[in-house]
Short mmCIF file of C-alpha atoms and ligand atoms in Angstrom, two decimals:
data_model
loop_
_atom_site.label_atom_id
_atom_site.label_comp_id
_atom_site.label_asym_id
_atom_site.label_seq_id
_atom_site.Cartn_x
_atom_site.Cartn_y
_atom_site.Cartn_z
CA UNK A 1 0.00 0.00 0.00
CA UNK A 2 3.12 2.02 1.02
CA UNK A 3 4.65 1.79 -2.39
CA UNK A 4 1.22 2.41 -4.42
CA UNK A 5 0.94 5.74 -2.55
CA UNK A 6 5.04 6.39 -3.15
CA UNK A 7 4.26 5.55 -6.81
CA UNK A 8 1.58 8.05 -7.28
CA UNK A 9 3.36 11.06 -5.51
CA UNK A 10 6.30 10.35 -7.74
CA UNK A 11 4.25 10.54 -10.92
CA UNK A 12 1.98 13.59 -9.43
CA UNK A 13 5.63 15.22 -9.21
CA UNK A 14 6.74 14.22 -12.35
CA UNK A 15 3.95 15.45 -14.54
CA UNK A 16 5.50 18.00 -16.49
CA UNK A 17 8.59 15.36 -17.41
CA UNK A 18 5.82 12.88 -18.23
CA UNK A 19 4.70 15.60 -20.86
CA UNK A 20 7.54 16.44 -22.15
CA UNK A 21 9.12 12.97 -22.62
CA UNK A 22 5.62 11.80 -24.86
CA UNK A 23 6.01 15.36 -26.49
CA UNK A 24 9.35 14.08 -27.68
CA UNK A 25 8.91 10.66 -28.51
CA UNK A 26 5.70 11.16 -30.91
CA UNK A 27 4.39 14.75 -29.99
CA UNK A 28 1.49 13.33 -28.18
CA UNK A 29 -0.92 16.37 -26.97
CA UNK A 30 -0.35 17.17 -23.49
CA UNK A 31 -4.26 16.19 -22.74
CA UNK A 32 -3.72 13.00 -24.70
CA UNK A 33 -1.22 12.48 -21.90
CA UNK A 34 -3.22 12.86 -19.18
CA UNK A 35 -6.17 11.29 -19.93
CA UNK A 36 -5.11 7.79 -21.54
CA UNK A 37 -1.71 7.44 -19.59
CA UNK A 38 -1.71 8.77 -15.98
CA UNK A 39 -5.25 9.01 -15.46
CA UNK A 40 -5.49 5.20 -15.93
CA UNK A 41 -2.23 4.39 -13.51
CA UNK A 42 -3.94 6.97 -10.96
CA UNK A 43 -7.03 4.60 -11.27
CA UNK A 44 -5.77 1.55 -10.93
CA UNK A 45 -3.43 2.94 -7.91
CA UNK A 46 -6.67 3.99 -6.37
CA UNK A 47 -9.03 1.32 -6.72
CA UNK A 48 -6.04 -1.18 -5.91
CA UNK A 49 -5.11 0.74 -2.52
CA UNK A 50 -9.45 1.20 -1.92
CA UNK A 51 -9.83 -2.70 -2.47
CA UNK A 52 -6.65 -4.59 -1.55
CA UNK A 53 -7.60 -5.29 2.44
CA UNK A 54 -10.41 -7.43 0.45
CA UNK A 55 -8.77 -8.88 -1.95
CA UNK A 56 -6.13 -9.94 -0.10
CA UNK A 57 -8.24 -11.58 2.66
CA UNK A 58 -8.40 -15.84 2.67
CA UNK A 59 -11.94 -16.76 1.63
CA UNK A 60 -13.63 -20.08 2.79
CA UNK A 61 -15.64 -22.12 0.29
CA UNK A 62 -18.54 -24.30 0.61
CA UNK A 63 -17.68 -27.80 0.25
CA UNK A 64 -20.17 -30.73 -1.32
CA UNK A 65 -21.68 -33.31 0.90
CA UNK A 66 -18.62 -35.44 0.11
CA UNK A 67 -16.20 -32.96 1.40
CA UNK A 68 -18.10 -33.14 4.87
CA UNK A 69 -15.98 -32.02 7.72
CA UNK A 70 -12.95 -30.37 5.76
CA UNK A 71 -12.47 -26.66 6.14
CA UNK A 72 -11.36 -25.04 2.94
CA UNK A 73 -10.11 -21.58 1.96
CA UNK A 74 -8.28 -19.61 -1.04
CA UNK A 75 -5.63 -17.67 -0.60
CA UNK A 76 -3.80 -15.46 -3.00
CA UNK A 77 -0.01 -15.44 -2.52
CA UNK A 78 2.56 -13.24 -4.87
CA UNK A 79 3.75 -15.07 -7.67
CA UNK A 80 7.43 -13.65 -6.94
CA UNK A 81 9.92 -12.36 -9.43
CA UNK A 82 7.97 -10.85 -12.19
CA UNK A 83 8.60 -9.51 -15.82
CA UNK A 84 6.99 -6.49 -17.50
CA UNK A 85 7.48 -6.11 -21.16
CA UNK A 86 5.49 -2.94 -22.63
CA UNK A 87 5.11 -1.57 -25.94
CA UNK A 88 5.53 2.29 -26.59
CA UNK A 89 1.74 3.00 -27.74
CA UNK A 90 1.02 3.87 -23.91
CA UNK A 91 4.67 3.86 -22.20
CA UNK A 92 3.50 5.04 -18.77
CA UNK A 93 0.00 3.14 -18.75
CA UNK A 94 1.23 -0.44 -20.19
CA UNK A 95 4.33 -0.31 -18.25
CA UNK A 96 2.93 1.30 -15.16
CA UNK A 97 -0.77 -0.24 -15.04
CA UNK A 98 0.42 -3.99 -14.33
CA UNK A 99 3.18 -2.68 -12.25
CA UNK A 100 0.39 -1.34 -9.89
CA UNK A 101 -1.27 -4.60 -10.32
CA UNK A 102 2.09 -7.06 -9.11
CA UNK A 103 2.82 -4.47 -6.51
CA UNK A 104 -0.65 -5.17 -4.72
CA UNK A 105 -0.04 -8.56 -5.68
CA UNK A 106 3.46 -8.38 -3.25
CA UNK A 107 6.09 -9.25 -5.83
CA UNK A 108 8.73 -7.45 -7.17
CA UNK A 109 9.83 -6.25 -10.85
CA UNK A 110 11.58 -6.11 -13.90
CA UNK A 111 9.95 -3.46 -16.24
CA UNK A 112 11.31 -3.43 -20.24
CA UNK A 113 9.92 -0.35 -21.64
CA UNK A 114 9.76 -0.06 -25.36
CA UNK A 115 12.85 1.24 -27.47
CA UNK A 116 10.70 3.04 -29.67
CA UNK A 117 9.81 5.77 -27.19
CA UNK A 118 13.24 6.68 -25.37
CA UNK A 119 12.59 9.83 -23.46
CA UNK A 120 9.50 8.12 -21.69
CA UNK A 121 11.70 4.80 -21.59
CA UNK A 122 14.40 6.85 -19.77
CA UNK A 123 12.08 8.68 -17.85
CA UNK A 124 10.33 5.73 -16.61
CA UNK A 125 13.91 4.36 -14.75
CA UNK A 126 14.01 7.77 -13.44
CA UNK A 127 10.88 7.32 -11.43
CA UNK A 128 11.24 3.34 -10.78
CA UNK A 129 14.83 4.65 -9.04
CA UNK A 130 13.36 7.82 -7.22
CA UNK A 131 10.58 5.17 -5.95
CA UNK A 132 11.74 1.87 -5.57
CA UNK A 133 14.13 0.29 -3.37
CA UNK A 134 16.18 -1.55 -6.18
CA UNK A 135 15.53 -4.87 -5.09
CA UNK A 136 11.56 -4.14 -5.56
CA UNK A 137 11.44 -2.95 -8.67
CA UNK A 138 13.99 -2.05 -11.58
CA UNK A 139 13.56 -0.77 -15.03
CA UNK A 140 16.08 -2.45 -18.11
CA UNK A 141 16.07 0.13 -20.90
CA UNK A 142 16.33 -1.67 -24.11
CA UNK A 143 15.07 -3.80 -27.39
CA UNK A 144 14.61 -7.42 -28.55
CA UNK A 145 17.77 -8.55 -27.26
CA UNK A 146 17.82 -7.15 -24.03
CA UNK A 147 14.08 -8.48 -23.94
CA UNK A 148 15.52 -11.99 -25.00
CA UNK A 149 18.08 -11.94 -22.10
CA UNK A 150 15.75 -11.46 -19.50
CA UNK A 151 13.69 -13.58 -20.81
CA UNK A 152 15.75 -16.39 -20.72
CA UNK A 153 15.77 -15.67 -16.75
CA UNK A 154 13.53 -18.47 -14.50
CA UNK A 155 10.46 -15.31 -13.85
CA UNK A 156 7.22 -16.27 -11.82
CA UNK A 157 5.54 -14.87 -13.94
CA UNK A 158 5.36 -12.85 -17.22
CA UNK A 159 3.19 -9.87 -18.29
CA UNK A 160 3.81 -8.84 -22.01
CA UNK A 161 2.16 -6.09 -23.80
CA UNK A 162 2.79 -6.02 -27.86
CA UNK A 163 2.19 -7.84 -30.58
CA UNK A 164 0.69 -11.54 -31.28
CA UNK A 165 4.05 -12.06 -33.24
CA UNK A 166 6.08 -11.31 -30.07
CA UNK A 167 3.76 -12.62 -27.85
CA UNK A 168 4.49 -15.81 -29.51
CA UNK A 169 8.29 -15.61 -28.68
CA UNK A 170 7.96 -14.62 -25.16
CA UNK A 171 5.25 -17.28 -24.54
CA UNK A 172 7.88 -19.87 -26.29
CA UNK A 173 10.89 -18.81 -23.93
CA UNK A 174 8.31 -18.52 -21.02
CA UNK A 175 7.70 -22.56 -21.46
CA UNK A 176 11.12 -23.38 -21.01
CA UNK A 177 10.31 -22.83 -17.28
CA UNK A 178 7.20 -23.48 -17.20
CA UNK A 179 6.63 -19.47 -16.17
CA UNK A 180 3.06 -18.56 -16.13
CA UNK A 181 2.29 -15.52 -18.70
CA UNK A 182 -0.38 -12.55 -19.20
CA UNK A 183 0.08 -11.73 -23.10
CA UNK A 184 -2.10 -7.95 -24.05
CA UNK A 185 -1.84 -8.29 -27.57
CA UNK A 186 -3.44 -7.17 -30.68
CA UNK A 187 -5.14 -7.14 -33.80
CA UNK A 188 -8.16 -6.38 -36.10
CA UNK A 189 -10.78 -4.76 -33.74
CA UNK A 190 -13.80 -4.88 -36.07
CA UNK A 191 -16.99 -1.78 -35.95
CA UNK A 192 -20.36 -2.09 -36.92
CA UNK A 193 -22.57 0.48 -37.40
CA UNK A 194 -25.73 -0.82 -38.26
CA UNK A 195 -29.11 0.78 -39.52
CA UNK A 196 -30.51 1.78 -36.88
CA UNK A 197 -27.27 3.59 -34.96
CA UNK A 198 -27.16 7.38 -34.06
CA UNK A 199 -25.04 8.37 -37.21
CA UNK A 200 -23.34 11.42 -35.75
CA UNK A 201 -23.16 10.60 -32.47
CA UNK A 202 -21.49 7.06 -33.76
CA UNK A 203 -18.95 9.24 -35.74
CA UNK A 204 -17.65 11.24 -32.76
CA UNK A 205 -17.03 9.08 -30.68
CA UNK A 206 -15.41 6.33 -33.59
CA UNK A 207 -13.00 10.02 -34.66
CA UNK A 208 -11.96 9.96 -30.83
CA UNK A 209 -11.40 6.36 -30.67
CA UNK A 210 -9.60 5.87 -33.91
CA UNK A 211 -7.61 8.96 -34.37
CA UNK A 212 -6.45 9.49 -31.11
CA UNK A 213 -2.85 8.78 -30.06
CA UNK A 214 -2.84 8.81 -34.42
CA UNK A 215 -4.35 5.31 -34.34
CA UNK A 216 -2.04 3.88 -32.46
CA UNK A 217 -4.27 2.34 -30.10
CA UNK A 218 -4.59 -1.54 -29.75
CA UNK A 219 -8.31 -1.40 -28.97
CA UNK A 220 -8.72 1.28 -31.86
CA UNK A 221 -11.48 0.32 -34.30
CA UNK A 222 -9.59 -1.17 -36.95
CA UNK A 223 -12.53 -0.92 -39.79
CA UNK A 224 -15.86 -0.17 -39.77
CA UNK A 225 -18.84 -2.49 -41.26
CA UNK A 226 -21.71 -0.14 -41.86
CA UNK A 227 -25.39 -0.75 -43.53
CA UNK A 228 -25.12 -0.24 -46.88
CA UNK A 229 -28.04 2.70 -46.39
CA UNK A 230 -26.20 4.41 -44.12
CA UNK A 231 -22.95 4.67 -45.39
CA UNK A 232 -22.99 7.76 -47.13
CA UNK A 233 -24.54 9.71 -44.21
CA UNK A 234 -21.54 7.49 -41.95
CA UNK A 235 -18.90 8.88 -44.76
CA UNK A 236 -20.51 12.25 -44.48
CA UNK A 237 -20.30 12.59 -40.88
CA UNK A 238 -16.96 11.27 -40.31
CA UNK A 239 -15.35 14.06 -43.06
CA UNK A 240 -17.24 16.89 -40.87
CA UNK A 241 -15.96 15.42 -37.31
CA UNK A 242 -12.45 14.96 -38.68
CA UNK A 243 -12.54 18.51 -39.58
CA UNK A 244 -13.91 19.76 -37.00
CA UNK A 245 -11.66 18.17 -34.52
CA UNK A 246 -8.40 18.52 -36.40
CA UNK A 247 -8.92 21.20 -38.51
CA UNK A 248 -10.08 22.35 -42.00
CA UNK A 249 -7.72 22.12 -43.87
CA UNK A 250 -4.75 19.93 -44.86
CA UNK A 251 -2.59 22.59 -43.33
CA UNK A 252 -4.43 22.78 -40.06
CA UNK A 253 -4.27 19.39 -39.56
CA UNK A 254 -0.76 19.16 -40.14
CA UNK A 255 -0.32 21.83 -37.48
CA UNK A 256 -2.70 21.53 -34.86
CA UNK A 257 -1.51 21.06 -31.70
CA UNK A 258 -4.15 17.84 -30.58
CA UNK A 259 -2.86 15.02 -33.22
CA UNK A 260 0.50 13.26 -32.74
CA UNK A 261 2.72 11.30 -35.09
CA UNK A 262 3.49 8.13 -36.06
CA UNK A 263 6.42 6.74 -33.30
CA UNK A 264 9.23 5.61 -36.03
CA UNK A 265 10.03 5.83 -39.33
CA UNK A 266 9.53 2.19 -39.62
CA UNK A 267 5.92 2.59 -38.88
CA UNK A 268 4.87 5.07 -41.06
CA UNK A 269 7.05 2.86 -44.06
CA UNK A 270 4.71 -0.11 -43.32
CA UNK A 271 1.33 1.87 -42.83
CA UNK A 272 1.98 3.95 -46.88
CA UNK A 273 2.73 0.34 -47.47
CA UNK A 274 -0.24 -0.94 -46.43
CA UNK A 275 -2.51 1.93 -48.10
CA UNK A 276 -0.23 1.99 -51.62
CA UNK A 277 -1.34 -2.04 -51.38
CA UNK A 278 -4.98 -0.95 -50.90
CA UNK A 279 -5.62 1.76 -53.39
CA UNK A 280 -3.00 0.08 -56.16
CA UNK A 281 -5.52 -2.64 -56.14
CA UNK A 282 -8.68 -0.39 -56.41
CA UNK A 283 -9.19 1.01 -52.71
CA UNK A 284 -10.30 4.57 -52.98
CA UNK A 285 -9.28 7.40 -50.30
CA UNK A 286 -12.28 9.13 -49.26
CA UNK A 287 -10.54 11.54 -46.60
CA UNK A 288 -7.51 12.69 -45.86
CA UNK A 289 -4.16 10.58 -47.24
CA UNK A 290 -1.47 13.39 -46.87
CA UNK A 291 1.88 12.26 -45.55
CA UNK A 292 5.06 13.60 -44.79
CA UNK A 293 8.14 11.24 -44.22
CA UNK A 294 10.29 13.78 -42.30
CA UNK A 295 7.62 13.87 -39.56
CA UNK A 296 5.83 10.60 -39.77
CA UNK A 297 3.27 12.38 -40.13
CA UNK A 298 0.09 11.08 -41.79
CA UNK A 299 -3.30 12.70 -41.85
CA UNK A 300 -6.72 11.18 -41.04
CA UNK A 301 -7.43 9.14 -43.31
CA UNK A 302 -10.70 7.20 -44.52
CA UNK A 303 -10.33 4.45 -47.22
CA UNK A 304 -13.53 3.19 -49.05
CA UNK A 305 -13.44 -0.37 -51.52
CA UNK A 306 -11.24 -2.57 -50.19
CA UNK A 307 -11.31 -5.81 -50.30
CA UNK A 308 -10.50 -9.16 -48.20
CA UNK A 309 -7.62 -10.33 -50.38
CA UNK A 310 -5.64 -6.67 -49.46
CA UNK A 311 -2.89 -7.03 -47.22
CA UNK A 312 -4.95 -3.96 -45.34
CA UNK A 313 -7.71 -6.41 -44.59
CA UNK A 314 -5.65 -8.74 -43.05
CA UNK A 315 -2.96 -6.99 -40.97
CA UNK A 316 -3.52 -4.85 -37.87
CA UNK A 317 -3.69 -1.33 -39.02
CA UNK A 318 -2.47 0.55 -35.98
CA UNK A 319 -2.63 3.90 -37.36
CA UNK A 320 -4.79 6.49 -38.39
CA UNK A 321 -6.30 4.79 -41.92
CA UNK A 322 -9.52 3.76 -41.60
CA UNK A 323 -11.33 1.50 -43.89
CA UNK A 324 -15.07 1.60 -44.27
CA UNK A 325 -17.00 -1.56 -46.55
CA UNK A 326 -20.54 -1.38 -46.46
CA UNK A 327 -22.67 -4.58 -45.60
CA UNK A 328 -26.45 -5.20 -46.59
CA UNK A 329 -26.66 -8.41 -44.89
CA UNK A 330 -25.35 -8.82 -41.19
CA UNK A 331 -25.19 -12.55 -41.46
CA UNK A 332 -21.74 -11.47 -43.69
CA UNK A 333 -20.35 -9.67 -41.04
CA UNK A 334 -20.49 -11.83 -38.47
CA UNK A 335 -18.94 -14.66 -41.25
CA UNK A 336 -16.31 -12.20 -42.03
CA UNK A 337 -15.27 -11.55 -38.06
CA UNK A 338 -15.35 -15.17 -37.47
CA UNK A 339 -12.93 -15.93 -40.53
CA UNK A 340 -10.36 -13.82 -38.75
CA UNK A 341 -8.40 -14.13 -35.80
CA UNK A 342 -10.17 -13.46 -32.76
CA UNK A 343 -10.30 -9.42 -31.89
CA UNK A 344 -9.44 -7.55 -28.85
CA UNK A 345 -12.70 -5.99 -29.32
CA UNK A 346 -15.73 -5.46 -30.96
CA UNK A 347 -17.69 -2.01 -31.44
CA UNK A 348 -21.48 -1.84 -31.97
CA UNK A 349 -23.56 0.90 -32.95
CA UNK A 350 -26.92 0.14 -32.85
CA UNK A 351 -30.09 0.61 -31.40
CA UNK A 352 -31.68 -2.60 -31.51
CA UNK A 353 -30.88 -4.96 -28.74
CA UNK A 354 -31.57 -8.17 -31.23
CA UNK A 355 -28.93 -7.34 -33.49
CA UNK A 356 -26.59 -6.41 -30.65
CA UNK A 357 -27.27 -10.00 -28.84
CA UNK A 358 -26.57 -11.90 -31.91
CA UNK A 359 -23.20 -10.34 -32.50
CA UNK A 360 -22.16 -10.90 -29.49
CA UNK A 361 -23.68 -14.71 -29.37
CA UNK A 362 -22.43 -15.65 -32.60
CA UNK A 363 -18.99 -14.19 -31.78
CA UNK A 364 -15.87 -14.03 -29.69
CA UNK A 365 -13.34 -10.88 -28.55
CA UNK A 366 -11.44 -10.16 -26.05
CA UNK A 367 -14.61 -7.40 -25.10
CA UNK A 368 -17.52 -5.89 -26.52
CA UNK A 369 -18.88 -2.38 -26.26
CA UNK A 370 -21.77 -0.96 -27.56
CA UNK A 371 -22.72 2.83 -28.63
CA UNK A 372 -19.01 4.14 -27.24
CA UNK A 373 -15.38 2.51 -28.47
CA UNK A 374 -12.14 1.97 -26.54
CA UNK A 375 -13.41 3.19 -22.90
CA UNK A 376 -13.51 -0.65 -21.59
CA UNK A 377 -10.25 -0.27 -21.07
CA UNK A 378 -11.17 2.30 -18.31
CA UNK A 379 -13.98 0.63 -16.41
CA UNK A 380 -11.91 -0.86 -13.23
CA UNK A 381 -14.45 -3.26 -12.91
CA UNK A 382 -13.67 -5.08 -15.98
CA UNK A 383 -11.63 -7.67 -17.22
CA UNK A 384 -9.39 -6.62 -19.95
CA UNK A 385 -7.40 -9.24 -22.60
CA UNK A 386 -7.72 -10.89 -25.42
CA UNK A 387 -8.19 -14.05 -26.66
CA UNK A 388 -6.07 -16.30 -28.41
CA UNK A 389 -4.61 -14.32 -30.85
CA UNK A 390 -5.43 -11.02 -29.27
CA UNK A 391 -4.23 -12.23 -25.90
CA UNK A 392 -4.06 -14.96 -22.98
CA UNK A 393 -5.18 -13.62 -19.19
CA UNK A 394 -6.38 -10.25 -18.52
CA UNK A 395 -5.62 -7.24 -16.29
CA UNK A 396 -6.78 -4.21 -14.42
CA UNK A 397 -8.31 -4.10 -10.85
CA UNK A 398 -8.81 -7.38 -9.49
CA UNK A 399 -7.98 -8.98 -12.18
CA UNK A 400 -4.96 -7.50 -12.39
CA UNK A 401 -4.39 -8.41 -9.02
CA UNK A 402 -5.32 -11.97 -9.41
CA UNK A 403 -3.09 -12.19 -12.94
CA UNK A 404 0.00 -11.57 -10.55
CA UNK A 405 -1.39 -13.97 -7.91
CA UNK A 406 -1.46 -17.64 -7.15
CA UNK A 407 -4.39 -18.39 -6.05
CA UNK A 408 -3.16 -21.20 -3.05
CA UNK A 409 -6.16 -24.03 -2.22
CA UNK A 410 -5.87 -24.42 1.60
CA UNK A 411 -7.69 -27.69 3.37
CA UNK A 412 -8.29 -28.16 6.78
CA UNK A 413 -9.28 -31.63 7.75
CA UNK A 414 -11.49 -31.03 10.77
CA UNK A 415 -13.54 -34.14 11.15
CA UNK A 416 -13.60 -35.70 7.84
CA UNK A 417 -14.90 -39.67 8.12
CA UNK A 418 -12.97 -40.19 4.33
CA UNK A 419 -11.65 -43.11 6.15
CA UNK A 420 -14.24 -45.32 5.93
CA UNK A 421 -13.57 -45.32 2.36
CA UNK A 422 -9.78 -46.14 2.57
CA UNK A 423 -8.08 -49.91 1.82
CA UNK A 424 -8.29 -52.70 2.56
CA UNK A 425 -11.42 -53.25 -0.11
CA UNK A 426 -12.92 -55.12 2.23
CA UNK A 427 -17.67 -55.72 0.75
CA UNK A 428 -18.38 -53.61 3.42
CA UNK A 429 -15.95 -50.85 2.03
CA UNK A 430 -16.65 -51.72 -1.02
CA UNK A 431 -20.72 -51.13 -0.81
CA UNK A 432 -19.83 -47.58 0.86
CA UNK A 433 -17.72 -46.45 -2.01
CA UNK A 434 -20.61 -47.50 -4.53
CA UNK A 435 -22.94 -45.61 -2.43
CA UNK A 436 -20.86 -42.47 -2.38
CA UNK A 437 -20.36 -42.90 -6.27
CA UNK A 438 -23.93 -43.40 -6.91
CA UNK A 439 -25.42 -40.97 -4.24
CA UNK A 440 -22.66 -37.99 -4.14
CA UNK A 441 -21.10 -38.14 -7.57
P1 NAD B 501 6.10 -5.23 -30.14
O1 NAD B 501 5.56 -6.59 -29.94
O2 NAD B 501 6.93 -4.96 -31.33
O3 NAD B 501 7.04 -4.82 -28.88
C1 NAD B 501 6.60 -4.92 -27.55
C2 NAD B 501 7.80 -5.12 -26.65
O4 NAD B 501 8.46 -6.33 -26.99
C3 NAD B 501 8.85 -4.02 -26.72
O5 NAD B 501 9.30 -3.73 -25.41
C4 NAD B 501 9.95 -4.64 -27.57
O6 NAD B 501 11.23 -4.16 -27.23
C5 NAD B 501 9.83 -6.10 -27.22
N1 NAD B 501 10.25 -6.97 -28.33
C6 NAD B 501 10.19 -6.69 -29.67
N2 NAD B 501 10.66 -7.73 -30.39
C7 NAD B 501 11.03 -8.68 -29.51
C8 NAD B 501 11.59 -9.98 -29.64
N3 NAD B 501 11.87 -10.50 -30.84
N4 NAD B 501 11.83 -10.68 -28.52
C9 NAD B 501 11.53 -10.18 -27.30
N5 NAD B 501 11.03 -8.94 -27.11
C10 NAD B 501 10.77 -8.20 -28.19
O7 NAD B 501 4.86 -4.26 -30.04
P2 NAD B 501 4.81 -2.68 -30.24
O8 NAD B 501 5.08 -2.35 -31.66
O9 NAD B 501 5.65 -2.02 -29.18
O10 NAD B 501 3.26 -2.39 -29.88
C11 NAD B 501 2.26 -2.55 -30.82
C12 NAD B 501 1.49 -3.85 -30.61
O11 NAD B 501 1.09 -3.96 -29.28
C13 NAD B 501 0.20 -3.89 -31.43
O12 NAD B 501 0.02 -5.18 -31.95
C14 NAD B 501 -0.87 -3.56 -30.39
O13 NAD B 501 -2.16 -4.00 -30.73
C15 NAD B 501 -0.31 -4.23 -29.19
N6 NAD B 501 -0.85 -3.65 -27.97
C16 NAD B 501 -1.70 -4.38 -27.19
C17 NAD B 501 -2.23 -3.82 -26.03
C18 NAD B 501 -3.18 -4.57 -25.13
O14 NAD B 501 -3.42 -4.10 -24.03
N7 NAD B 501 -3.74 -5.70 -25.54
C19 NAD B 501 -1.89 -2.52 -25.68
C20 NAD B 501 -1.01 -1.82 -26.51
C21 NAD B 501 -0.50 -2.40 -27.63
#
């Protein structure tokens, strides 16, 4: 509780670095900042330090008939010597967030911040060391092969944030001691507006959830299926909101002070890439599509016709390119979700609770929301992961808590009468056990 608190007046004091540091890895608006990554930390720091006393206390279970007499309980016990491995999307909140999390758990830490954001990367060991004793928690600045190092190091446990690609090498080097792993990965986060959504009201909030942090968001909406009947008003209403939110013109846009960059060169090669792909093959840009190399900088940008067979279909977007296909029959969207890996999430916009129920029955994501994008992740309530391919465990709150925990089975024998069922097999024995099999089973 002690160190939660510490944590928090560190970061309170260290604000203005926190700024600075995203301003200089991607230029990431200063309310961007405070809003997705030390408003979420201060969360989870205050609904861990509100709720640990209860999490943390033993709880008895109920027993069946058969386990008459035995006193049982759960206990949650730190896992021990834990490894963080966070991506540079959200530097403070993914490396941060589970930190909180194993800290009320009662281990200690190895954080490995990304190597695509350095000033936050460096900044981040500054804190851990003005916090932290060093045995508690420590911060390794580096990239894959300082991340392949430690993880060829016997950890309790494992909490990666990244890709599926990488979250297939950690999970393979976590095996070789059997180390138990969280994996937050990513993917294609699908978006349906249907006929019946709130058009403009749907197109805010999608703008905020897409082009924020430039896209770079792993619960971003990847694409959006809309009814055929309202995609032009859908089109319509997400040309005004982009303008209205980021400017005008090209020129605004370019210069405003609320929309950040792409975080490496490397990144803004493979997203042109993946739009040359899609409009050399008959893709059509229907907003936006101005770049510049020597900022990473590329506009907002919505993409109408593409097709399945384009590499944009298939691979994660993670930037701010956003394809829209038009559906007339729902039955094809649900087909073309379930062809696909499974997503991190799935958006719904719509207004009638049958069509909502069947996407969600016919369908599997890490989560679901409906009418608003991306603010799961802020609910501390809630369970956030993936699964399979978009992620293995999940964090925040107590699940957080319980990701970083073993969860120890304690039993009590008090006065059990299991012996009448023990050796030697004698009919008399033998009768009881039937009975127990054919009464209590
Ligand atoms: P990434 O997988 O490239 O890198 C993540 C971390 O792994 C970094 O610290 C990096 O140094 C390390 N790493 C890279 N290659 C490695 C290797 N070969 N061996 C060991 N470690 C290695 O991911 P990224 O580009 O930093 O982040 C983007 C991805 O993260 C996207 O797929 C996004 O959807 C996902 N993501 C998921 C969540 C979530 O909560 N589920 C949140 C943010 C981002």
């Amino acid at each position: 509780m002690a160190m939660l608190a510490r944590l928090k007046d560190t970061m309170k004091r260290r604000e203005a670095d926190v700024v600075q540091a995203l301003y200089a890895d991607f230029r990431k608006p200063e309310p961007e900042v405070r809003l997705t990554e030390l408003f979420p930390v201060y969360q989870e720091i205050s609904h861990a330090r509100r709720h640990l006393r209860s999490w943390l206390k033993p709880h008895r279970v109920h027993g069946s008939l058969g386990m008459f007499g035995l006193a049982a309980q759960v206990r949650y016990q730190p896992k021990g010597v834990c490894l963080i491995i966070s991506p540079w999307n959200y530097p403070v909140n993914l490396s941060f967030g589970p930190l909180v999390s194993a800290l009320a758990a009662g281990n200690s830490c190895i954080i490995k911040p990304s190597e695509l954001t350095p000033a936050t990367s460096a900044l981040l060991k500054e804190i851990v060391e003005e916090t932290f004793p060093r045995d508690l928690v420590a911060v390794c600045e580096g990239d894959a092969e300082v991340s392949q190092v430690l993880l060829e190091l016997p950890f309790d446990h494992i909490f990666f944030t990244g890709s599926p690609t990488v979250g297939k090498i950690v999970m393979a080097a976590a095996a070789k001691h059997l180390t138990s792993v969280t994996l937050e990965l990513g993917g294609k986060s699908p978006t349906i507006v249907d006929a019946t959504a709130n058009i403009e009201d749907a197109a805010r909030k999608i703008v905020w959830g897409k082009f924020s942090n430039n896209g770079q968001t792993c619960i971003a909406p990847d694409h959006i299926y809309v009814s055929r009947s309202q995609a032009p008003a859908l089109v319509e209403a997400l040309r005004r909101e982009i303008k209205r939110v980021y400017g005008q013109s090209e020129s605004q846009q370019k210069s405003g002070p609320d929309y950040c960059r792409i975080v490496a060169p490397r990144h803004f090669e493979r997203l042109s890439a993946l739009t040359d792909d899609a409009t050399s093959r008959g893709a059509t840009i229907l907003e936006g599509g101005a770049r510049d190399p020597g900022q990473n900088y590329f506009s907002p940008t919505l993409l109408g016709g593409t097709t399945p067979q384009m590499a944009i279909s298939r691979e994660e977007i993670f930037g701010p390119v956003l394809p829209i296909i038009e559906y007339d029959d729902i039955g094809s969207v649900v087909d073309a979700i379930n062809a696909g890996p499974k997503p991190l999430a799935i958006y719904i916009f719509s207004h009638d609770a049958a069509v909502r129920e069947d996407i969600i029955r016919r369908t599997s994501s890490g989560g679901v929301c409906i009418n608003n994008n991306v603010v799961q992740f802020l609910h501390p309530n809630l369970p956030f992961g993936g699964v399979n391919n978009s992620g293995i465990g999940t964090a925040h709150g107590f699940y957080g808590f319980k990701a970083f925990s073993h969860e120890r089975a304690i039993l009590r024998d008090r006065f059990s009468v299991l012996r009448i069922l023990f050796p030697p097999y004698t009919p008399t024995v033998k009768k009881l056990i039937n009975l127990t099999v054919r009464l209590l089973g």
